[in-house]
Tab-separated table of C-alpha atoms in Angstrom:
chain	number	residue	atom	x	y	z
S	9	UNK	CA	-64.619	72.267	-80.108
S	10	UNK	CA	-67.179	75.338	-79.428
S	11	UNK	CA	-68.697	77.439	-81.965
S	12	UNK	CA	-70.598	80.332	-82.232
S	13	UNK	CA	-73.539	79.713	-84.578
S	14	UNK	CA	-75.227	83.360	-84.109
S	15	UNK	CA	-78.517	84.071	-81.971
S	16	UNK	CA	-82.284	83.445	-82.614
S	17	UNK	CA	-85.345	85.312	-81.820
S	18	UNK	CA	-87.842	83.693	-79.395
S	19	UNK	CA	-91.806	83.906	-81.212
S	20	UNK	CA	-94.769	83.278	-79.025
S	21	UNK	CA	-97.473	81.212	-80.733
S	22	UNK	CA	-100.810	79.710	-79.798
S	23	UNK	CA	-101.692	80.023	-76.361
S	24	UNK	CA	-98.542	81.239	-74.811
S	25	UNK	CA	-95.769	78.644	-76.598
S	26	UNK	CA	-92.418	79.553	-77.320
S	27	UNK	CA	-90.539	78.404	-80.389
S	28	UNK	CA	-87.118	78.956	-81.575
S	29	UNK	CA	-85.444	78.051	-84.627
S	30	UNK	CA	-82.337	76.182	-84.884
S	31	UNK	CA	-79.465	76.534	-86.875
S	32	UNK	CA	-79.831	74.904	-90.109
S	33	UNK	CA	-75.776	73.796	-90.266
S	34	UNK	CA	-75.909	72.122	-86.376
S	35	UNK	CA	-79.255	70.325	-87.883
S	36	UNK	CA	-77.503	68.948	-90.915
S	37	UNK	CA	-74.505	68.033	-88.872
S	38	UNK	CA	-76.476	66.291	-86.377
S	39	UNK	CA	-78.892	64.469	-89.066
S	40	UNK	CA	-81.851	66.018	-87.566
S	41	UNK	CA	-85.372	65.528	-89.138
S	42	UNK	CA	-89.021	66.061	-89.099
S	43	UNK	CA	-90.099	63.794	-85.858
S	44	UNK	CA	-86.556	63.870	-84.532
S	45	UNK	CA	-86.586	64.527	-80.499
S	46	UNK	CA	-84.502	66.913	-78.720
S	47	UNK	CA	-83.621	66.470	-75.144
S	48	UNK	CA	-83.155	69.833	-72.923
S	49	UNK	CA	-81.140	70.075	-69.897
S	50	UNK	CA	-80.598	73.430	-67.791
S	51	UNK	CA	-77.227	73.731	-66.684
S	52	UNK	CA	-76.094	74.819	-63.225
S	53	UNK	CA	-75.763	78.843	-65.016
S	54	UNK	CA	-79.159	79.033	-66.233
S	55	UNK	CA	-78.064	77.997	-69.523
S	56	UNK	CA	-79.623	74.984	-71.588
S	57	UNK	CA	-77.932	72.135	-73.495
S	58	UNK	CA	-79.625	70.788	-76.481
S	59	UNK	CA	-78.628	67.042	-77.324
S	60	UNK	CA	-80.161	64.844	-80.358
S	61	UNK	CA	-81.942	61.789	-78.717
S	62	UNK	CA	-80.056	59.717	-81.102
S	63	UNK	CA	-76.657	61.260	-80.352
S	64	UNK	CA	-77.486	60.589	-76.240
S	65	UNK	CA	-78.269	57.287	-76.915
S	66	UNK	CA	-74.904	56.601	-78.675
S	67	UNK	CA	-72.855	58.646	-75.703
S	68	UNK	CA	-74.764	56.376	-73.145
S	69	UNK	CA	-73.394	53.489	-75.283
S	70	UNK	CA	-70.123	54.941	-75.029
S	71	UNK	CA	-70.030	54.621	-71.553
S	72	UNK	CA	-70.992	51.368	-71.052
S	73	UNK	CA	-67.943	50.364	-73.065
S	74	UNK	CA	-64.960	48.735	-71.633
S	75	UNK	CA	-61.838	50.885	-71.057
S	76	UNK	CA	-59.021	48.352	-72.196
S	77	UNK	CA	-55.439	48.966	-71.972
S	78	UNK	CA	-52.368	47.191	-72.896
S	79	UNK	CA	-48.943	47.445	-71.158
S	80	UNK	CA	-45.936	45.914	-72.962
S	81	UNK	CA	-43.542	44.942	-70.153
S	82	UNK	CA	-39.920	44.528	-71.168
S	83	UNK	CA	-37.076	42.221	-69.131
S	84	UNK	CA	-35.534	45.311	-67.681
S	85	UNK	CA	-38.646	47.156	-66.296
S	86	UNK	CA	-38.428	47.192	-62.464
S	87	UNK	CA	-41.439	45.710	-60.675
S	88	UNK	CA	-41.712	49.227	-58.965
S	89	UNK	CA	-42.063	50.888	-62.390
S	90	UNK	CA	-44.615	48.387	-63.786
S	91	UNK	CA	-46.879	48.409	-60.489
S	92	UNK	CA	-46.794	52.051	-60.795
S	93	UNK	CA	-48.264	51.962	-64.498
S	94	UNK	CA	-50.749	49.425	-63.223
S	95	UNK	CA	-51.946	51.522	-60.265
S	96	UNK	CA	-52.086	54.573	-62.526
S	97	UNK	CA	-54.220	52.723	-64.833
S	98	UNK	CA	-56.614	51.593	-62.144
S	99	UNK	CA	-56.984	55.349	-60.819
S	100	UNK	CA	-57.695	56.633	-64.547
S	101	UNK	CA	-60.831	54.174	-64.688
S	102	UNK	CA	-59.277	51.158	-66.477
S	103	UNK	CA	-61.816	48.144	-66.732
S	104	UNK	CA	-59.182	45.491	-68.284
S	105	UNK	CA	-55.484	45.856	-68.165
S	106	UNK	CA	-53.396	43.557	-70.469
S	107	UNK	CA	-49.812	43.152	-69.520
S	108	UNK	CA	-47.788	41.669	-72.235
S	109	UNK	CA	-44.299	40.304	-71.503
S	110	UNK	CA	-41.311	39.613	-74.022
S	111	UNK	CA	-40.946	35.965	-72.983
S	112	UNK	CA	-42.332	33.292	-69.965
S	113	UNK	CA	-39.120	34.021	-68.091
S	114	UNK	CA	-40.246	37.897	-68.083
S	115	UNK	CA	-43.544	36.857	-66.805
S	116	UNK	CA	-42.234	34.652	-63.770
S	117	UNK	CA	-39.900	37.463	-62.628
S	118	UNK	CA	-42.860	39.866	-62.368
S	119	UNK	CA	-45.734	37.209	-61.368
S	120	UNK	CA	-45.146	37.755	-57.272
S	121	UNK	CA	-45.341	41.599	-57.772
S	122	UNK	CA	-48.486	41.456	-59.899
S	123	UNK	CA	-50.241	38.845	-57.550
S	124	UNK	CA	-49.470	41.278	-54.945
S	125	UNK	CA	-50.488	44.560	-56.008
S	126	UNK	CA	-53.809	43.021	-57.276
S	127	UNK	CA	-54.364	41.288	-53.978
S	128	UNK	CA	-53.259	44.276	-51.643
S	129	UNK	CA	-53.817	47.629	-53.300
S	130	UNK	CA	-56.155	47.346	-55.973
S	131	UNK	CA	-59.852	47.242	-54.585
S	132	UNK	CA	-62.080	44.991	-56.641
S	133	UNK	CA	-59.426	43.396	-59.045
S	134	UNK	CA	-58.554	39.983	-59.911
S	135	UNK	CA	-56.152	38.265	-62.264
S	136	UNK	CA	-58.871	36.660	-65.000
S	137	UNK	CA	-56.498	35.113	-67.189
S	138	UNK	CA	-52.818	34.223	-67.577
S	139	UNK	CA	-50.709	32.585	-70.394
S	140	UNK	CA	-47.084	31.991	-71.369
S	141	UNK	CA	-46.473	35.830	-71.984
S	142	UNK	CA	-49.731	37.743	-71.095
S	143	UNK	CA	-51.767	38.321	-67.791
S	144	UNK	CA	-55.033	40.354	-67.757
S	145	UNK	CA	-56.338	42.080	-65.007
S	146	UNK	CA	-60.162	43.167	-64.655
S	147	UNK	CA	-61.561	45.521	-62.405
S	148	UNK	CA	-64.979	44.047	-61.141
S	149	UNK	CA	-66.439	46.693	-58.937
S	150	UNK	CA	-68.719	48.924	-59.939
S	151	UNK	CA	-69.343	52.482	-59.051
S	152	UNK	CA	-72.544	52.176	-57.231
S	153	UNK	CA	-71.415	48.976	-55.189
S	154	UNK	CA	-69.073	51.196	-52.572
S	155	UNK	CA	-70.146	54.781	-52.648
S	156	UNK	CA	-67.128	57.088	-51.972
S	157	UNK	CA	-68.655	58.230	-48.506
S	158	UNK	CA	-68.938	54.778	-47.223
S	159	UNK	CA	-65.506	54.151	-48.436
S	160	UNK	CA	-64.159	57.175	-46.869
S	161	UNK	CA	-65.885	55.980	-43.420
S	162	UNK	CA	-64.375	52.866	-43.713
S	163	UNK	CA	-61.007	54.632	-44.088
S	164	UNK	CA	-61.376	56.706	-41.197
S	165	UNK	CA	-62.555	53.520	-38.832
S	166	UNK	CA	-59.648	51.520	-40.050
S	167	UNK	CA	-56.716	54.406	-39.957
S	168	UNK	CA	-57.973	55.353	-36.168
S	169	UNK	CA	-58.009	51.650	-35.287
S	170	UNK	CA	-54.485	51.387	-36.265
S	171	UNK	CA	-53.229	54.501	-34.657
S	172	UNK	CA	-54.888	53.146	-31.253
S	173	UNK	CA	-53.233	50.134	-31.731
S	174	UNK	CA	-50.211	51.602	-31.515
S	175	UNK	CA	-50.901	53.308	-28.431
S	176	UNK	CA	-51.619	49.896	-27.203
S	177	UNK	CA	-48.350	48.274	-28.498
S	178	UNK	CA	-46.582	50.073	-25.882
S	179	UNK	CA	-47.824	48.224	-23.465
S	180	UNK	CA	-48.088	44.760	-25.179
S	181	UNK	CA	-45.626	41.984	-25.055
S	182	UNK	CA	-43.790	40.749	-28.454
S	183	UNK	CA	-44.511	41.938	-31.579
S	184	UNK	CA	-47.562	40.393	-32.669
S	185	UNK	CA	-49.200	43.976	-33.147
S	186	UNK	CA	-47.240	44.487	-36.495
S	187	UNK	CA	-49.020	42.546	-38.537
S	188	UNK	CA	-52.516	43.778	-37.600
S	189	UNK	CA	-51.072	47.280	-38.297
S	190	UNK	CA	-49.425	46.204	-41.505
S	191	UNK	CA	-52.428	45.094	-42.747
S	192	UNK	CA	-54.731	47.974	-41.610
S	193	UNK	CA	-52.555	50.082	-43.804
S	194	UNK	CA	-52.911	47.780	-46.758
S	195	UNK	CA	-56.698	47.940	-46.400
S	196	UNK	CA	-56.349	51.737	-45.990
S	197	UNK	CA	-54.310	52.136	-48.819
S	198	UNK	CA	-56.204	50.072	-51.313
S	199	UNK	CA	-59.665	52.261	-49.966
S	200	UNK	CA	-57.655	55.512	-50.889
S	201	UNK	CA	-57.059	54.160	-54.780
S	202	UNK	CA	-60.645	53.154	-54.942
S	203	UNK	CA	-61.617	56.709	-53.840
S	204	UNK	CA	-59.096	58.394	-56.205
S	205	UNK	CA	-60.822	56.241	-59.102
S	206	UNK	CA	-64.294	56.973	-57.945
S	207	UNK	CA	-63.697	60.589	-57.660
S	208	UNK	CA	-61.733	60.895	-60.921
S	209	UNK	CA	-64.972	59.180	-62.814
S	210	UNK	CA	-67.395	61.369	-61.554
S	211	UNK	CA	-65.270	64.666	-62.099
S	212	UNK	CA	-64.592	63.679	-65.485
S	213	UNK	CA	-68.134	63.043	-66.241
S	214	UNK	CA	-69.563	65.836	-64.164
S	215	UNK	CA	-71.244	63.535	-61.906
S	216	UNK	CA	-70.760	65.539	-58.933
S	217	UNK	CA	-74.448	65.681	-57.941
S	218	UNK	CA	-74.464	61.532	-57.862
S	219	UNK	CA	-72.085	62.134	-55.081
S	220	UNK	CA	-74.048	64.817	-52.968
S	221	UNK	CA	-71.844	67.591	-54.182
S	222	UNK	CA	-73.282	70.917	-55.042
S	223	UNK	CA	-70.390	71.866	-57.250
S	224	UNK	CA	-67.379	70.415	-58.785
S	225	UNK	CA	-64.985	72.287	-56.151
S	226	UNK	CA	-66.213	69.664	-53.610
S	227	UNK	CA	-64.069	66.844	-54.880
S	228	UNK	CA	-60.907	68.266	-54.013
S	229	UNK	CA	-62.019	68.165	-50.388
S	230	UNK	CA	-62.787	64.925	-50.525
S	231	UNK	CA	-59.470	63.849	-52.200
S	232	UNK	CA	-57.701	65.864	-49.354
S	233	UNK	CA	-59.556	63.788	-46.792
S	234	UNK	CA	-58.708	60.532	-48.144
S	235	UNK	CA	-55.053	61.299	-48.512
S	236	UNK	CA	-55.102	62.396	-44.635
S	237	UNK	CA	-56.698	59.062	-43.435
S	238	UNK	CA	-53.493	57.632	-45.594
S	239	UNK	CA	-51.175	59.557	-43.973
S	240	UNK	CA	-52.899	58.798	-40.675
S	241	UNK	CA	-52.217	54.704	-41.371
S	242	UNK	CA	-48.743	55.395	-42.778
S	243	UNK	CA	-47.895	57.297	-39.543
S	244	UNK	CA	-49.348	54.428	-37.324
S	245	UNK	CA	-47.196	51.830	-39.303
S	246	UNK	CA	-43.768	54.101	-38.901
S	247	UNK	CA	-44.397	54.417	-35.390
S	248	UNK	CA	-45.021	50.692	-34.888
S	249	UNK	CA	-41.721	49.646	-36.746
S	250	UNK	CA	-39.932	52.064	-34.113
S	251	UNK	CA	-41.587	50.474	-31.073
S	252	UNK	CA	-41.015	47.059	-32.718
S	253	UNK	CA	-37.212	48.027	-32.912
S	254	UNK	CA	-37.408	49.422	-29.184
S	255	UNK	CA	-38.816	46.178	-27.680
S	256	UNK	CA	-36.114	43.962	-29.725
S	257	UNK	CA	-33.463	46.193	-28.226
S	258	UNK	CA	-34.938	45.846	-24.843
S	259	UNK	CA	-35.294	41.878	-25.356
S	260	UNK	CA	-31.370	41.672	-26.607
S	261	UNK	CA	-30.465	43.338	-23.410
S	262	UNK	CA	-28.927	46.468	-25.673
S	263	UNK	CA	-31.251	48.510	-23.924
S	264	UNK	CA	-31.437	48.103	-20.111
S	265	UNK	CA	-35.098	49.044	-18.997
S	266	UNK	CA	-37.515	46.607	-16.895
S	267	UNK	CA	-40.235	49.413	-17.473
S	268	UNK	CA	-39.922	50.687	-20.703
S	269	UNK	CA	-43.153	53.310	-20.385
S	270	UNK	CA	-43.577	55.574	-17.789
S	271	UNK	CA	-47.216	54.881	-16.519
S	272	UNK	CA	-48.193	58.356	-16.398
S	273	UNK	CA	-46.658	59.448	-19.771
S	274	UNK	CA	-48.803	56.810	-20.967
S	275	UNK	CA	-51.730	57.729	-19.273
S	276	UNK	CA	-51.578	61.244	-20.796
S	277	UNK	CA	-50.776	60.295	-24.184
S	278	UNK	CA	-53.660	57.530	-24.170
S	279	UNK	CA	-56.059	60.464	-23.157
S	280	UNK	CA	-54.841	62.792	-25.781
S	281	UNK	CA	-55.353	59.965	-28.270
S	282	UNK	CA	-59.054	59.353	-27.430
S	283	UNK	CA	-59.628	63.045	-27.276
S	284	UNK	CA	-58.157	63.403	-30.859
S	285	UNK	CA	-59.963	60.261	-32.401
S	286	UNK	CA	-63.229	61.593	-31.442
S	287	UNK	CA	-62.347	65.069	-32.639
S	288	UNK	CA	-61.357	63.670	-36.003
S	289	UNK	CA	-64.812	61.669	-36.178
S	290	UNK	CA	-66.790	64.788	-35.325
S	291	UNK	CA	-65.050	66.448	-37.830
S	292	UNK	CA	-65.561	63.936	-40.592
S	293	UNK	CA	-69.441	63.889	-39.248
S	294	UNK	CA	-69.950	67.610	-39.681
S	295	UNK	CA	-68.633	67.337	-43.341
S	296	UNK	CA	-70.727	64.568	-44.393
S	297	UNK	CA	-73.625	66.577	-42.968
S	298	UNK	CA	-72.539	70.175	-44.393
S	299	UNK	CA	-72.885	71.298	-40.844
S	300	UNK	CA	-71.096	74.866	-40.921
S	301	UNK	CA	-72.032	75.645	-37.405
S	302	UNK	CA	-70.710	72.131	-35.884
S	303	UNK	CA	-67.589	72.427	-37.941
S	304	UNK	CA	-66.774	76.139	-36.673
S	305	UNK	CA	-67.283	74.638	-33.039
S	306	UNK	CA	-64.596	72.007	-33.630
S	307	UNK	CA	-62.274	74.613	-35.593
S	308	UNK	CA	-62.320	76.873	-32.237
S	309	UNK	CA	-61.815	73.542	-29.903
S	310	UNK	CA	-58.940	72.443	-32.144
S	311	UNK	CA	-56.958	75.406	-31.278
S	312	UNK	CA	-56.557	74.810	-27.406
S	313	UNK	CA	-55.194	71.187	-28.482
S	314	UNK	CA	-51.603	72.731	-29.013
S	315	UNK	CA	-51.085	73.306	-25.454
S	316	UNK	CA	-52.108	70.145	-24.646
S	317	UNK	CA	-49.475	68.755	-27.025
S	318	UNK	CA	-47.098	70.661	-26.007
S	319	UNK	CA	-47.444	69.819	-21.813
S	320	UNK	CA	-46.971	66.065	-22.569
S	321	UNK	CA	-43.911	67.008	-24.575
S	322	UNK	CA	-42.707	68.867	-21.555
S	323	UNK	CA	-43.765	65.814	-19.346
S	324	UNK	CA	-41.652	63.765	-21.586
S	325	UNK	CA	-38.613	65.434	-21.490
S	326	UNK	CA	-38.873	66.451	-17.598
S	327	UNK	CA	-38.887	62.374	-16.766
S	328	UNK	CA	-35.126	61.897	-18.548
S	329	UNK	CA	-36.198	58.851	-19.827
S	330	UNK	CA	-33.897	56.425	-22.367
S	331	UNK	CA	-33.415	58.663	-25.492
S	332	UNK	CA	-34.624	55.675	-27.193
S	333	UNK	CA	-37.800	55.506	-25.548
S	334	UNK	CA	-38.036	59.593	-25.552
S	335	UNK	CA	-37.595	59.357	-29.449
S	336	UNK	CA	-40.603	56.546	-29.543
S	337	UNK	CA	-42.670	58.652	-27.641
S	338	UNK	CA	-42.073	61.908	-29.265
S	339	UNK	CA	-43.008	59.972	-32.738
S	340	UNK	CA	-46.230	58.815	-31.454
S	341	UNK	CA	-47.156	62.709	-30.159
S	342	UNK	CA	-46.064	63.678	-33.598
S	343	UNK	CA	-48.690	61.236	-35.151
S	344	UNK	CA	-51.617	63.024	-32.894
S	345	UNK	CA	-50.345	66.386	-33.703
S	346	UNK	CA	-50.780	65.350	-37.329
S	347	UNK	CA	-54.148	64.471	-36.568
S	348	UNK	CA	-54.869	67.819	-35.146
S	349	UNK	CA	-53.933	69.351	-38.580
S	350	UNK	CA	-56.175	66.865	-40.453
S	351	UNK	CA	-59.019	67.846	-38.330
S	352	UNK	CA	-58.166	71.196	-39.127
S	353	UNK	CA	-58.377	70.555	-42.890
S	354	UNK	CA	-61.760	68.847	-42.770
S	355	UNK	CA	-63.505	71.498	-40.874
S	356	UNK	CA	-61.936	73.995	-43.002
S	357	UNK	CA	-63.039	72.206	-45.933
S	358	UNK	CA	-66.889	71.957	-44.552
S	359	UNK	CA	-66.790	75.622	-43.865
S	360	UNK	CA	-65.688	76.466	-47.461
S	361	UNK	CA	-68.249	74.080	-48.876
S	362	UNK	CA	-71.225	75.302	-46.926
S	363	UNK	CA	-70.621	78.805	-46.276
S	364	UNK	CA	-73.144	79.970	-49.391
S	365	UNK	CA	-75.680	77.766	-47.623
S	366	UNK	CA	-75.048	79.312	-44.130
S	367	UNK	CA	-75.059	82.860	-45.169
S	368	UNK	CA	-78.334	82.598	-47.483
């Protein structure tokens, strides 16, 4: 708890040395004696933080202690509820999660769901022990092995690749694309949870400079970007499912269409997709480089993309395509429109985090 211990006058002694007396109450509480060392840290606002070295060592040992949690699972608990609890513990920084079940049958009921969760969603996690009524999950990855910026860059590569795969799926035969897009979505989701875990860890400890941030306010921007990337992958998976359903209708003869896609429309959508991907990559690059001017230029370009989207939508309507095909093309166009919004989010984040540097 914060307390007011009064004020002290600074005295000048010797050759320009300055001394100040320490509050006796605080000295006794912290067990400071003759010869004790005090660590001085200057904070952002210019104020000073005094930490007895022994106390600082104790804090260091506390940080290295593993965070263990125990979850007691009842037979009536659903897979979904249990998985949400495990993911929440992962995000808040758990190092070890013990799952204790009422009996062996309860464990067997949930084992598959837990294995899938650890494998598909929790980056750097492994099941390290299992008994008749307990499963232990250990998060092995440390905070320096995969920096936040690197994780977000990887998310961007995967999410945009999934979006591109959807466009290609319009002209491909069969549904082989579904597994690739589904796997990519799982990879993006896994990285997203890891990024949230990392951001929360650094935010709670005030370690914003370690991430290249100039203030804690920048954590929110990176959180928004990670969420947008997950949405890109999620939208790609949704459209892929729709394309898969459309292909099945054609294969089963329910939808009669020898040429399910108009070449002119496909070319327009493909070009628009390439433009969106390029703009998104440029937006992300400007954010990482803290480039205000580049972000401002990108934002000006983005304003013109709405007209391009509208022209493609009009062309789809004018072709009088089968409603199922038109709906699928509309979903793809909507996914690309969302990428425009995500580009706008990133550029605005860049402008907000760098405006002080630009005007100073």
